[in-house]
Structure formats: structure tokens, C-alpha cells
Coordinates of C-alpha atoms and ligand atoms in Angstrom, one line a residue:
X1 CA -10.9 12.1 37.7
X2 CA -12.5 15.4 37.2
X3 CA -9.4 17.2 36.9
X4 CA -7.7 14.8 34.9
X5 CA -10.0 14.4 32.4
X6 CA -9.8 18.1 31.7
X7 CA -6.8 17.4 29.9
X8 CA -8.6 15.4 26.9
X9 CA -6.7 16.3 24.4
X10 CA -7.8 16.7 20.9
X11 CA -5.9 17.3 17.6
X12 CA -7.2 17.1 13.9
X13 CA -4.9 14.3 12.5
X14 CA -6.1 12.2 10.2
X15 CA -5.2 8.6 10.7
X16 CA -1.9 8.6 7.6
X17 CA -1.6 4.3 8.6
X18 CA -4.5 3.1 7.3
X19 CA -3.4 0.9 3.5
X20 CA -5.7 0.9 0.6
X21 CA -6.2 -2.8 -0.3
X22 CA -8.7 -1.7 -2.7
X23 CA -7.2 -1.4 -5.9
X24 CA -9.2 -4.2 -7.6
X25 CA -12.3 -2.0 -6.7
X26 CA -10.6 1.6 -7.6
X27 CA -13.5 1.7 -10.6
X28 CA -16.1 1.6 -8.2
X29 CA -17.0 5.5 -7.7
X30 CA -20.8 4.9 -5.6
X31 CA -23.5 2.8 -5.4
X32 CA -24.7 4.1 -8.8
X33 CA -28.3 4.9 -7.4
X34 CA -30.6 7.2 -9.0
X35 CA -32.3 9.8 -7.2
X36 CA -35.3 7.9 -5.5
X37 CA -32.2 5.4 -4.4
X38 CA -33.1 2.7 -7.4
X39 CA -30.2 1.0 -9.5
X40 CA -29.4 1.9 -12.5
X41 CA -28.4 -0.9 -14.6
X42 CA -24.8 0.5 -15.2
X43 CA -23.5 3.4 -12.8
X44 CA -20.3 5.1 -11.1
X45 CA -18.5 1.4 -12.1
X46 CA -21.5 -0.6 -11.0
X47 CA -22.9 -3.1 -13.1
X48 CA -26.1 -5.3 -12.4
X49 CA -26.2 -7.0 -8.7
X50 CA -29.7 -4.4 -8.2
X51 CA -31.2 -5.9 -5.6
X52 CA -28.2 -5.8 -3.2
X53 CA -27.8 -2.4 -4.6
X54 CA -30.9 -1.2 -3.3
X55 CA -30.9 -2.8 0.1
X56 CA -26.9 -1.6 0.4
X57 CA -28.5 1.8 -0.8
X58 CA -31.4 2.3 1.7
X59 CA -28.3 1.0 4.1
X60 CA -26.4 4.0 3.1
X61 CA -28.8 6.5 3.6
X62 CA -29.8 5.2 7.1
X63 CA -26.4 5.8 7.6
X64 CA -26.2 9.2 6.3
X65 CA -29.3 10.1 8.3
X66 CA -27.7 8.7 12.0
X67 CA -30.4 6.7 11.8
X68 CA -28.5 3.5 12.7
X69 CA -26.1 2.5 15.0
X70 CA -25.4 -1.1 16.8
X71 CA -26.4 -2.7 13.6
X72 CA -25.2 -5.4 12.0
X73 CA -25.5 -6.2 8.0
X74 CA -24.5 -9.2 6.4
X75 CA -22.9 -9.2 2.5
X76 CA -23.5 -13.1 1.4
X77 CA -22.7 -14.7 -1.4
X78 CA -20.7 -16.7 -4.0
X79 CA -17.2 -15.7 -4.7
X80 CA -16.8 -12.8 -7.0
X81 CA -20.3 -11.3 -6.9
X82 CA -19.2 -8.0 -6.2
X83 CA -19.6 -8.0 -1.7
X84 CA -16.5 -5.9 -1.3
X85 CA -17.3 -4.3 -4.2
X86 CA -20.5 -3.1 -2.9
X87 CA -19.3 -2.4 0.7
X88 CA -16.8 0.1 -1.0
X89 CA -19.3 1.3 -3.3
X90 CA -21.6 2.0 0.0
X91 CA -18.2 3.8 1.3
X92 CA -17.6 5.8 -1.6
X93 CA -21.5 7.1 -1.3
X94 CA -21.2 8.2 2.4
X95 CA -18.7 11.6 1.8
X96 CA -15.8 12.2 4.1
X97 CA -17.0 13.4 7.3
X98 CA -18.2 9.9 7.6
X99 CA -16.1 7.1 9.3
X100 CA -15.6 4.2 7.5
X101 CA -12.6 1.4 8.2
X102 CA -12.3 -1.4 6.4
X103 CA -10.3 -4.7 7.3
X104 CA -10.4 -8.2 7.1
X105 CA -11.4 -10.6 9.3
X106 CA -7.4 -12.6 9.8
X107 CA -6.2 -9.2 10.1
X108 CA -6.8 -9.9 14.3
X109 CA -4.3 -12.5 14.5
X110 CA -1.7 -10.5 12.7
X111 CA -1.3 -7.5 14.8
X112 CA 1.1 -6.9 18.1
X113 CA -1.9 -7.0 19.7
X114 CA -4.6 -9.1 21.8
X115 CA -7.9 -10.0 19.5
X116 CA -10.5 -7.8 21.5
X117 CA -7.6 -4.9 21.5
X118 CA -7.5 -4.8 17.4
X119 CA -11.2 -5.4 17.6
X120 CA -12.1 -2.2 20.1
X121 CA -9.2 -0.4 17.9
X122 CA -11.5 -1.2 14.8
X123 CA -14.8 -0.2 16.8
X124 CA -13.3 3.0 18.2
X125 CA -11.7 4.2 14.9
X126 CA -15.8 3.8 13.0
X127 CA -16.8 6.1 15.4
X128 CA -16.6 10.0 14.8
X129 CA -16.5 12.9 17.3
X130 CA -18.0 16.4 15.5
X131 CA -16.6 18.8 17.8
X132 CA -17.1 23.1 18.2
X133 CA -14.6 24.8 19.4
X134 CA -14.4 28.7 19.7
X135 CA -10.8 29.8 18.7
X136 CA -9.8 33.3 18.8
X137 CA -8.8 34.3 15.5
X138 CA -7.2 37.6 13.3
X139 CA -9.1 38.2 10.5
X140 CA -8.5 40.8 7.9
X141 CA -7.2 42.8 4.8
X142 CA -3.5 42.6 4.3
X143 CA -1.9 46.5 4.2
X144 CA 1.7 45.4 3.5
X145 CA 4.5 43.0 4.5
X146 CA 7.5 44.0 5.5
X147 CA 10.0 41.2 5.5
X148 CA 13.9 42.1 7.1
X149 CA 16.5 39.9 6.3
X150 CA 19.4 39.9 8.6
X151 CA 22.7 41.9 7.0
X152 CA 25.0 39.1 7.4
X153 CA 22.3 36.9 5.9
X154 CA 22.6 34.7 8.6
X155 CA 20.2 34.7 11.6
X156 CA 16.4 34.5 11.3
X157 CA 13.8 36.5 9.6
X158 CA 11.7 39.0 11.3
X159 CA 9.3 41.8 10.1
X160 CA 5.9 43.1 9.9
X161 CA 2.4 42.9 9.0
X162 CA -0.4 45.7 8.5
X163 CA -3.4 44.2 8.3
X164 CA -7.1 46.4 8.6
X165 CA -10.6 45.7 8.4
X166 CA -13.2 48.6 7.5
X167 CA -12.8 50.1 10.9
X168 CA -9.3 49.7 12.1
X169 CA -5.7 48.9 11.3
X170 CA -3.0 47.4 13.2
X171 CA 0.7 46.7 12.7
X172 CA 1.6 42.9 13.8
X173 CA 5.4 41.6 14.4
X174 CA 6.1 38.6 13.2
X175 CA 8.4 35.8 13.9
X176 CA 10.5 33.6 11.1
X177 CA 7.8 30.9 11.5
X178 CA 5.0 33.5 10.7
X179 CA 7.3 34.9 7.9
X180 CA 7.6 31.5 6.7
X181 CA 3.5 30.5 6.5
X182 CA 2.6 33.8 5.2
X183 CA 5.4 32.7 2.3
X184 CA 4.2 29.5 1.8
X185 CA 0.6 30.7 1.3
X186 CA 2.0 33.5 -1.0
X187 CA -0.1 35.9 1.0
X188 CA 0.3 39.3 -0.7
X189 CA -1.2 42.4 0.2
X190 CA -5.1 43.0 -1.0
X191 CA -5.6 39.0 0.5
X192 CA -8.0 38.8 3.1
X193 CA -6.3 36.2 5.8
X194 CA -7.3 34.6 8.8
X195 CA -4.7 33.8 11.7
X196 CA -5.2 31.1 14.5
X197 CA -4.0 32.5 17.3
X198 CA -3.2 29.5 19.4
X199 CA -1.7 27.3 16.7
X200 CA -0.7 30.3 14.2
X201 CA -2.4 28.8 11.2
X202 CA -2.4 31.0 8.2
X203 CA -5.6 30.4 5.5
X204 CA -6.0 32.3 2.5
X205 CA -10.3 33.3 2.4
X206 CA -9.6 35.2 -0.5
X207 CA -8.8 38.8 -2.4
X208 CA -10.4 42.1 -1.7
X209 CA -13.1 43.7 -4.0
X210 CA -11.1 46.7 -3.8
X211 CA -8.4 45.2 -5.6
X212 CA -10.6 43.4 -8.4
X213 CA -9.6 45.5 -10.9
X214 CA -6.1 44.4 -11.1
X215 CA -6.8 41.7 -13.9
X216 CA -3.4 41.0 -15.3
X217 CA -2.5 39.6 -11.7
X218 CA -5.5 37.6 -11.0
X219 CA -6.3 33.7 -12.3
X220 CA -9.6 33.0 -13.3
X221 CA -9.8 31.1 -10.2
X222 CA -9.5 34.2 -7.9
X223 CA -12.4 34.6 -5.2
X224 CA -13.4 37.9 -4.0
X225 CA -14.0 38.7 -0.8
X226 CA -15.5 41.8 1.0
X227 CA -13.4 43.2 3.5
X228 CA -14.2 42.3 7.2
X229 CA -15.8 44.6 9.3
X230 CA -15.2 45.5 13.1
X231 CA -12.6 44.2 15.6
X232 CA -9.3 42.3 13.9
X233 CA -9.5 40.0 16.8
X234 CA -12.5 37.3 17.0
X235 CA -14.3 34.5 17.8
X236 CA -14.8 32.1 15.6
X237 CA -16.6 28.6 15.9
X238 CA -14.7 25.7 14.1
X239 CA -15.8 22.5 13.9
X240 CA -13.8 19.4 13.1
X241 CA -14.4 15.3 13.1
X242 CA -12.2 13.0 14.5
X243 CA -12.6 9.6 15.5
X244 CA -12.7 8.1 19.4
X245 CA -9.8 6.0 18.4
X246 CA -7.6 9.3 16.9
X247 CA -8.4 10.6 20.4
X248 CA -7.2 7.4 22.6
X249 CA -4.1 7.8 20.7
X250 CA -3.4 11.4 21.3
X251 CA -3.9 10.8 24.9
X252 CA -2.6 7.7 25.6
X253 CA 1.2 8.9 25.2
X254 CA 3.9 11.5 25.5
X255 CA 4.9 11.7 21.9
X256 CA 0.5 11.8 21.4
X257 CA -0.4 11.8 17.6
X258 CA 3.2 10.9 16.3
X259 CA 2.0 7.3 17.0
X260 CA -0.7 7.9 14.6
X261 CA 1.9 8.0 12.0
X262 CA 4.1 5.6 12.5
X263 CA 1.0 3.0 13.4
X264 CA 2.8 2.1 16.6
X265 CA -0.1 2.6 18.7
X266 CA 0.3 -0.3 20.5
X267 CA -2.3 -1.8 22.9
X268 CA -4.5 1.7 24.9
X269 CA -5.3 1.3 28.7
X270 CA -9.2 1.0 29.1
X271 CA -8.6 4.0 32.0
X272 CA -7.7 6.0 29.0
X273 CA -10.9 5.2 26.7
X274 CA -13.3 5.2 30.1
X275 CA -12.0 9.1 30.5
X276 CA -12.8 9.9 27.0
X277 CA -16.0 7.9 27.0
X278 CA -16.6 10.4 29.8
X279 CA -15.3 13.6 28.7
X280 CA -17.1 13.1 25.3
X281 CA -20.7 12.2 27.1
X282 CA -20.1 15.4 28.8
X283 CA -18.9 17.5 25.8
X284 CA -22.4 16.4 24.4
X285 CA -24.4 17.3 27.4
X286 CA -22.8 20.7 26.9
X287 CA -23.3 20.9 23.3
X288 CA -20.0 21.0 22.5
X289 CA -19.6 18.2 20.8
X290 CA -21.7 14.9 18.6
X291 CA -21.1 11.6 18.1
X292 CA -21.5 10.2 14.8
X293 CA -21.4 6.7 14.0
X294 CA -20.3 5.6 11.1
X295 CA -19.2 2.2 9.0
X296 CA -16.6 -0.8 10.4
X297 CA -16.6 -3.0 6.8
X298 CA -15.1 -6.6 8.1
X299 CA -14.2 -8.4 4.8
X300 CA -13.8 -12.4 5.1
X301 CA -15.9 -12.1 8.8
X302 CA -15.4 -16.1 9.0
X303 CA -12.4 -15.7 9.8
X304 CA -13.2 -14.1 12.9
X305 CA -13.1 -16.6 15.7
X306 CA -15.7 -17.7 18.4
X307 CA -14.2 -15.1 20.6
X308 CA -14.2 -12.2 18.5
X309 CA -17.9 -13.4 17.7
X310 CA -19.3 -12.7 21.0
X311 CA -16.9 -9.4 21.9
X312 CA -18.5 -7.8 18.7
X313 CA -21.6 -9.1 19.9
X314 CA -21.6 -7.4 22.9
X315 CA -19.8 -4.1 21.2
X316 CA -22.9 -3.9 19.4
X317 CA -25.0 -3.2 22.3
X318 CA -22.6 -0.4 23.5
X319 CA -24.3 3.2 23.5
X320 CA -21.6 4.4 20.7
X321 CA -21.5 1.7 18.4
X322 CA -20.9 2.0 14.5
X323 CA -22.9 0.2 11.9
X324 CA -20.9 -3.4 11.3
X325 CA -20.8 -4.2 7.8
X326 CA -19.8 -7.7 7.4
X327 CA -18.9 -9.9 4.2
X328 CA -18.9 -13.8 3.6
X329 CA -18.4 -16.6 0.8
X330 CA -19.0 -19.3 3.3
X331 CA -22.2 -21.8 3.3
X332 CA -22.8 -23.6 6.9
X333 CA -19.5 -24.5 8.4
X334 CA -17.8 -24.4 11.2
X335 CA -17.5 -20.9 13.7
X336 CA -13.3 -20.8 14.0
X337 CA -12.3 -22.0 17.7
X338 CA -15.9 -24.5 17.8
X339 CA -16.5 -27.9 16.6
X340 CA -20.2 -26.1 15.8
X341 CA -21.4 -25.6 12.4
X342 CA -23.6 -22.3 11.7
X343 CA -24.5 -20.7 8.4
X344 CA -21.5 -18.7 6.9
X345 CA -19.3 -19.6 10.1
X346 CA -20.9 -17.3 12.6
X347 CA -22.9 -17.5 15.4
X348 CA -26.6 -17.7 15.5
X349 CA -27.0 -14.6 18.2
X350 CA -24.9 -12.7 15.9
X351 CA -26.8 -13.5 12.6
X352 CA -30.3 -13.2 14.5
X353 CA -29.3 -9.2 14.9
X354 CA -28.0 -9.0 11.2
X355 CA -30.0 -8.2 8.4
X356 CA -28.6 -10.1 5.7
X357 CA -28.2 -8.8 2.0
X358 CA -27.4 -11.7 -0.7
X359 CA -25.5 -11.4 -3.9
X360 CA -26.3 -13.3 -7.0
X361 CA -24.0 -14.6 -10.2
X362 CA -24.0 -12.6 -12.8
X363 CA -25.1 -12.8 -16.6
X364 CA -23.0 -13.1 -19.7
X365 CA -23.6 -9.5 -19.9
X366 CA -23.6 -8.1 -16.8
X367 CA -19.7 -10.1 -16.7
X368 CA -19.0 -8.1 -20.1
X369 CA -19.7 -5.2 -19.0
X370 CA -17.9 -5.7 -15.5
X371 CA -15.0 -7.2 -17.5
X372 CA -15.5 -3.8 -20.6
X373 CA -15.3 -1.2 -17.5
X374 CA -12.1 -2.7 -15.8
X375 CA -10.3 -2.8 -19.3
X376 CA -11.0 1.4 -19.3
X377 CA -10.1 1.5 -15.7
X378 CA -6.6 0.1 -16.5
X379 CA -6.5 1.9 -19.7
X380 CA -6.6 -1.3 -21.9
X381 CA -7.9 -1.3 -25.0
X382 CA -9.7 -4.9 -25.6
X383 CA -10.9 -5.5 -29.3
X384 CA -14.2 -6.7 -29.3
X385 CA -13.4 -10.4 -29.7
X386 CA -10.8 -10.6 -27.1
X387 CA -13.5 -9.0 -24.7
X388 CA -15.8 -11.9 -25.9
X389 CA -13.2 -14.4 -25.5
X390 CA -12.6 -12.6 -21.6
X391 CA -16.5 -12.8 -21.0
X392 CA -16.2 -16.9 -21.7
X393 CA -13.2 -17.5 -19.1
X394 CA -15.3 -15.4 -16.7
X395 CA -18.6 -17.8 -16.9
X396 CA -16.2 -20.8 -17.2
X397 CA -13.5 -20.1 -14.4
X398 CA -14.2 -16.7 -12.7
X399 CA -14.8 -13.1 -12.9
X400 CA -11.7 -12.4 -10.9
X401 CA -9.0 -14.7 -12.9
X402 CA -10.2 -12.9 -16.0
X403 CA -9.9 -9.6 -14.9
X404 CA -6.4 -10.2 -13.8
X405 CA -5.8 -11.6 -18.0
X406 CA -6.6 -7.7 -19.0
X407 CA -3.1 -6.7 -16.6
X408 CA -1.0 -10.0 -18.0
X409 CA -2.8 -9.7 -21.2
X410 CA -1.6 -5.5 -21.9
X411 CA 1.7 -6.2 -21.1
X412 CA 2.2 -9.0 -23.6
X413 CA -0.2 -6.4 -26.3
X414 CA 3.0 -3.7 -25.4
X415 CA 5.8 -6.1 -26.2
X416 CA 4.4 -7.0 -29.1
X417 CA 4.4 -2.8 -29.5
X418 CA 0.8 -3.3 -30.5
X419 CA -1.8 -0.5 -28.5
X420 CA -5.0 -3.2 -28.7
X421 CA -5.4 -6.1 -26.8
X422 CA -6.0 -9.4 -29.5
X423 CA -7.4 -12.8 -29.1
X424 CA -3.9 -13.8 -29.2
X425 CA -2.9 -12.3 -26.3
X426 CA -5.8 -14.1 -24.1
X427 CA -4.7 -17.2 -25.3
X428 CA -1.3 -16.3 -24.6
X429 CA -1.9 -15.2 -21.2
X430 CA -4.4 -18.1 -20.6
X431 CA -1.8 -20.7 -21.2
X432 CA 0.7 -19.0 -19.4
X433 CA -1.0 -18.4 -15.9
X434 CA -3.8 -21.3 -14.9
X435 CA -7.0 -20.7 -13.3
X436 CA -8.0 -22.5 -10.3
X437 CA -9.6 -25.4 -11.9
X438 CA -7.0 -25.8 -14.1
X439 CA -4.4 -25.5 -11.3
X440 CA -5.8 -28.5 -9.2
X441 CA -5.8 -30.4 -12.7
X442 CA -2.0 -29.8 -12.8
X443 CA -1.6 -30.6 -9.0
X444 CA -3.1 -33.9 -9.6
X445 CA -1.1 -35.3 -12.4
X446 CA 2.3 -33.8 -11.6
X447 CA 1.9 -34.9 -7.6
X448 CA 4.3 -36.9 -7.0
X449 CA 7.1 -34.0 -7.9
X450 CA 6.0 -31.3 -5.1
X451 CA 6.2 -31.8 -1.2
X452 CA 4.0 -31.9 1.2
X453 CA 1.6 -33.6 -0.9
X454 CA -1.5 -35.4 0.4
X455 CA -3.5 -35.4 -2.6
X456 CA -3.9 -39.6 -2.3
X457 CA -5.5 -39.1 1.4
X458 CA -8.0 -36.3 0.8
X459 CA -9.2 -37.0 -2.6
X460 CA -10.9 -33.6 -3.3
X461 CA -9.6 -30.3 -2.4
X462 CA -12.8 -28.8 -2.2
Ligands
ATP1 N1 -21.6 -5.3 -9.7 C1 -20.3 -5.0 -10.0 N2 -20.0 -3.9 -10.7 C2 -18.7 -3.6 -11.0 N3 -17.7 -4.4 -10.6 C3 -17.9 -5.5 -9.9 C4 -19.2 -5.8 -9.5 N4 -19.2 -7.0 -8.8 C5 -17.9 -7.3 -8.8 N5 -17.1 -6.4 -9.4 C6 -15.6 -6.5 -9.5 O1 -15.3 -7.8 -9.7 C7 -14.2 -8.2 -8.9 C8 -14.6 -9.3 -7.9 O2 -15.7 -8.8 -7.0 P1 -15.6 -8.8 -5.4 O3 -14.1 -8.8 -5.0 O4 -16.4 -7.6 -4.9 O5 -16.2 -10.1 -5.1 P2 -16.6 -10.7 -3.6 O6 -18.0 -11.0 -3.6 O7 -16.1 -9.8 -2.6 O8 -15.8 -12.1 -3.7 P3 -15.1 -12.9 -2.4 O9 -16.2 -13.7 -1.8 O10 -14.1 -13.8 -3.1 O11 -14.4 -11.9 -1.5 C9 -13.7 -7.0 -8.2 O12 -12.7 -6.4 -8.9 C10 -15.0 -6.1 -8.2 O13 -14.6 -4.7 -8.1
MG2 MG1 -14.5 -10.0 -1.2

């Protein structure tokens, strides 16, 4: 065990296979919090909603801090008050090095894959490994390139590269694949450079003071940097976050991280995660390495079944655990897989250990202003009564059927080759695509021309 688990492999991939299914939300840049974490009425695309703000906020921080972990939070509320749009903005607020995944709750019956494997999957990519390493490195001034080009033109490159710091110079060989890096990052002499040694990574740090008098070939955005000192050969500590799940992949197969990209990761052998759960307890014994937890969001969580209730449950409880994030429209109903009814659709364990935040309708105004800042996120320029007109259908049928009028409603605006949006292109749009309400209305007096129908039998489709 020992010696295998020497071989824990670890690579700095980010995960390419993850979709944005946010685009409904790309206006939503934070949590739009001021300083001492209170709401500001409108903020980074965030409009009203201030009590779920805050709580989401003070969520956010705990977060940032590592405060939490194994905790559950619960987004409730109507449809259309802005849950996902809060879960993202809570997302947006935590910075990169954060974990954050994001799916919704039917996505476990849609993979190749059993339930508990997408769930662990979901767990295991929320959770982030900082880790140190010491790399050798070259560090210093380029001297001069000297790039040869077989005769024949054929063949590869090959060539040299002075490089010095303030005590030494050496000459360096270099390969085509060298020749081709130092190319790529248009490294010219006077560039101070930094060579990986095991993995022959080129990165630009910067030019030399010396040369900061030759204006005419420097940009504005030129940084100067003094020439290193000492040895060309180092040490150097880097540190890099990936995620428990980026590291089951990478050592779960031959072809490793390639799987990352084409998503086929298929289901992972539990000896594999026990071996990293073990390497990475050790590499934090020795200092080496951190865990940080960070944010699984699961949209629609009713859809989750009785099942996937209690596994999470129980994930929960696990030493490395992320915060779960969870988000539902559902009143007391039924938990999927049961003939038991529990608020929202979930189990009464799980809720006991959730906090929950709960979203209210929104205003006239607060809708306006929703409605005004997804007509400039789309670039759609609403006169005033059109917006007012928008507003109405958004108290009457909802929020999200009239921001999808703005889309439908532009595109008519252009044909007519007219840059505003009019009244008369609502009403044109409005007739042309129904809302729900006025969908069922349609359903019930045209019935007896689709199939399937059961209208008669069920007399409401509520
Ligand atoms: N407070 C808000 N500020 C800005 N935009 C919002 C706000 N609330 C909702 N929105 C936007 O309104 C639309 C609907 O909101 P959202 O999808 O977040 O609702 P939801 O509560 O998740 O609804 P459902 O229960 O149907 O999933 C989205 O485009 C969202 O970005
Ligand atoms: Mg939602």
C-alpha cells in the first residue's frame, strides 16, 4: 500500500467538461454586498431579495474563511425569486481558487453511472487540494538566442541560449521543443525567464532594468524586473489547487487526465479514492499539502431521490466534506422513491442539519429593475413604456416568461430595422409565444385535437 501510493499522481488540469447552464444568470457579477456584508438595494446585477442576500453573504464568507464544512444550506422559495441566481451570485463572490460545482438534482439519473457514483463524483470535485511542491527551476537574464535552422530546411531546430544572473553565466542547448516555447513566448534577449526543469515550462517574469531605456521597443505594459542574483539553478516552491476528484481521475487510468477532457471518466474504484484519501491525509501531516472545501450548488434538490437523500446525508459527516448548497420551489410533498411527504421533498434528518434561507416575491420595482438590467445585459434597448408594459406580464405571469419577451421581442425590433424595443413589439411577442397560464387555457379548449390527453380525468394540472 505504502509503495503504491507513492505513485499519487498529481497534474494541474482544470476540469475543460464542466457546461455553463448559466446564461440566464450571466448578469449576475457577486452578491452585491457592501463592505460590512449588507445589501445594497441594486449591486453587481443584484436587485432587492436583501435578506437572503445577507444570510447567502455571511454564508459566503464562512466559506472564504474555511470556516464551514459538512454543512448544508437550503435556498427555498417560489419560482423565480432569484435561488440560482443567488447561489451563482455566492459563486461569483468566492474567487477562483475556490471550488464550486454546480448541477442539478435529475442530472443523477442521466449519467453512465450508478446514483452514489455521480453523487461522490459531485462531492469529490467541491473539494480542493492546495498543494507545495519544490521544483527545481532556471531562472535568469537572457544573453542571446541562437536559433540553427537545418541547411536543407528540413530536419529539426536546434541552438542555444545564454542566459546570466549578476554572478554567473551559462550557455544552455536547446532542443526544437525548447526552441519552439521560447518562440511562442517571444522571449528575446533582456527578458528575465524562468524554466521548469522537469516539465520544461517557459514563463515570461518580465524585462531587465538594464534594458529600460529602450522605449521605442517597449509597450506601456512592460514590467521591469531586477536581474536575479546567485545560482541559475533553484528551488522554488509552487503551489497549485486541484480538486480530489481531478486527482481520482489522473490516477485511476493509463491515458490519466485525457479523460478529464473528453468527460469519459467513467465510474472510479473506491481503492483508488481510499489511496488518495490516504496520501492526501499524509501530505497534510507533512505540510505539504491543505484541503480546502469548497461549494457543491444542487439546483432542483427534489429531484434527488430517497437514496441519494441519505448518501449525501452521510457524505456530510465525512472528514472532507464541502459546504452543500441546495435549492427548491417545492412546498410539502412527496421525497422521490417514498410514499412520505416532507417539506420541500426531502427528508427530515437532512433538513434538521440545514439551515434554511427563504426567498420572497418581488415588488413592481424590484421586477423593473430585474427586468431594466437584463435588457442592458442583452444589449436591448427597451423604451420606457415597453419596459412598463414588461414589468405588468412579470407580476401577472412571471419574471422568467418576460425576460425571455426582451430575446423574442429584439429580434422582431431588428426586422422591423428599428434599434429600440416598442410597445408593439411586446404585444407582438406576447401573442405569439404564451405564458403558462395562458398555455393551459389553450390546452383546455383545443383538447380534443392533441394525444395523450387526460385533461377530462385530472381536472387541474396544478
Ligand atoms: N435578485 C435578483 N437580481 C437580479 N436578477 C434576478 C434576481 N432574482 C432573479 N433574477 C433573475 O431572474 C430570473 C429567474 O430567477 P432564478 O432562476 O434565480 O429563480 P429561481 O428562484 O431559481 O426559480 P426556480 O425555482 O424556478 O428555479 C433569472 O434570470 C435570474 O438571474
Ligand atoms: Mg432555479
Amino acid at each position: 500500500m505504502a509503495a503504491m501510493s507513492t505513485a499519487v499522481k498529481v497534474q494541474e488540469v482544470r476540469d475543460v467538461t464542466r457546461i455553463e447552464r448559466i446564461g440566464a444568470h450571466s448578469h449576475i457579477r457577486g452578491l452585491g454586498l457592501d463592505d460590512s456584508c449588507d445589501p445594497k438595494s441594486v449591486s453587481e446585477g443584484m436587485v432587492g431579495q436583501q435578506k437572503a442576500r445577507k444570510a447567502a453573504g455571511v454564508v459566503a464568507e464562512m466559506i472564504r474563511e474555511g470556516k464551514i464544512a459538512g454543512r448544508a444550506i437550503l435556498l427555498a422559495g417560489a419560482p423565480g425569486t432569484g435561488k440560482t441566481a443567488i447561489a451563482m451570485g455566492i459563486a461569483r463572490s468566492l474567487g477562483s481558487d475556490t471550488a464550486f460545482t454546480s448541477m442539478s438534482g435529475s442530472e443523477i439519473y442521466s449519467l453512465e453511472m450508478s446514483k452514489t457514483e455521480a453523487l461522490t463524483q459531485a462531492i469529490r470535485r467541491s473539494i480542493g487540494v492546495r498543494i507545495k511542491e519544490e521544483t527545481e527551476v532556471v531562472e535568469g537574464e537572457v544573453v542571446e538566442i541562437q536559433v540553427e535552422r537545418p541547411a536543407s530546411g528540413v530536419g529539426s531546430k536546434s541552438g542555444k541560449l545564454t542566459l546570466k544572473t549578476t554572478d554567473m553565466e551559462t550557455i544552455y542547448d536547446l532542443g526544437s521543443k525548447m526552441i519552439e516555447s521560447l518562440m511562442k513566448e517571444k522571449v528575446r534577449s533582456g527578458d528575465i525567464i524562468v524554466i521548469d526543469k522537469a516539465t520544461g515550462k517557459i514563463s515570461k517574469l518580465g524585462r531587465s532594468f538594464t534594458r529600460a531605456r529602450d522605449y521605442d521597443a517597449t509597450g506601456a505594459q512592460t514590467k521591469f524586473v531586477q536581474c536575479p542574483e546567485g545560482e541559475l539553478q533553484k528551488r522554488k516552491e509552487v503551489v497549485h489547487t486541484v480538486s480530489l476528484h481531478e486527482i481520482d481521475v489522473i490516477n485511476s487510468r493509463a491515458q490519466g487526465f485525457l479523460a478529464l477532457f473528453s468527460g469519459d471518466t467513467g465510474e472510479i474504484k473506491s481503492e483508488v479514492r481510499d489511496q488518495i484519501n490516504c496520501k492526501v491525509v499524509e501530505w497534510r501531516e507533512e505540510g505539504k499539502a491543505e484541503v480546502v472545501p469548497g461549494v457543491l450548488f444542487i439546483d432542483e434538490v427534489h429531484m434527488l431521490d430517497v437514496e441519494s437523500f441519505s448518501f449525501l446525508n452521510r457524505a456530510l459527516e465525512n472528514e472532507m466534506a464541502p459546504v452543500v448548497i441546495m435549492a427548491t420551489n417545492r412546498g410539502i410533498t412527496k421525497i422521490r422513491g417514498t410514499n412520505f411527504k416532507a417539506p420541500h421533498g426531502i427528508p427530515i434528518d437532512l433538513l434538521d442539519r440545514s439551515i434554511i434561507i427563504p426567498t420572497q416575491p418581488y415588488t413592481e420595482a424590484e421586477l423593473s429593475d430585474i427586468i431594466k438590467i437584463r435588457c442592458e445585459e442583452e444589449d436591448c434597448d427597451m423604451q420606457p413604456d415597453a419596459l412598463t408594459i414588461l414589468t405588468k406580464i412579470a407580476q401577472e405571469t412571471s419574471l422568467r416568461y418576460s425576460i425571455q419577451l426582451i430575446t423574442t421581442a429584439s429580434v422582431v425590433a431588428k426586422r422591423r430595422k428599428s434599434t429600440q424595443v416598442s410597445v408593439e413589439d411586446i404585444k407582438k411577442v406576447y401573442t405569439l409565444f404564451l405564458d403558462e397560464k395562458r398555455s393551459q387555457q389553450f390546452l383546455k379548449e383545443y383538447q380534443d385535437q392533441f394525444m395523450f390527453n387526460e385533461a377530462e380525468e385530472s381536472t387541474s394540472m396544478d
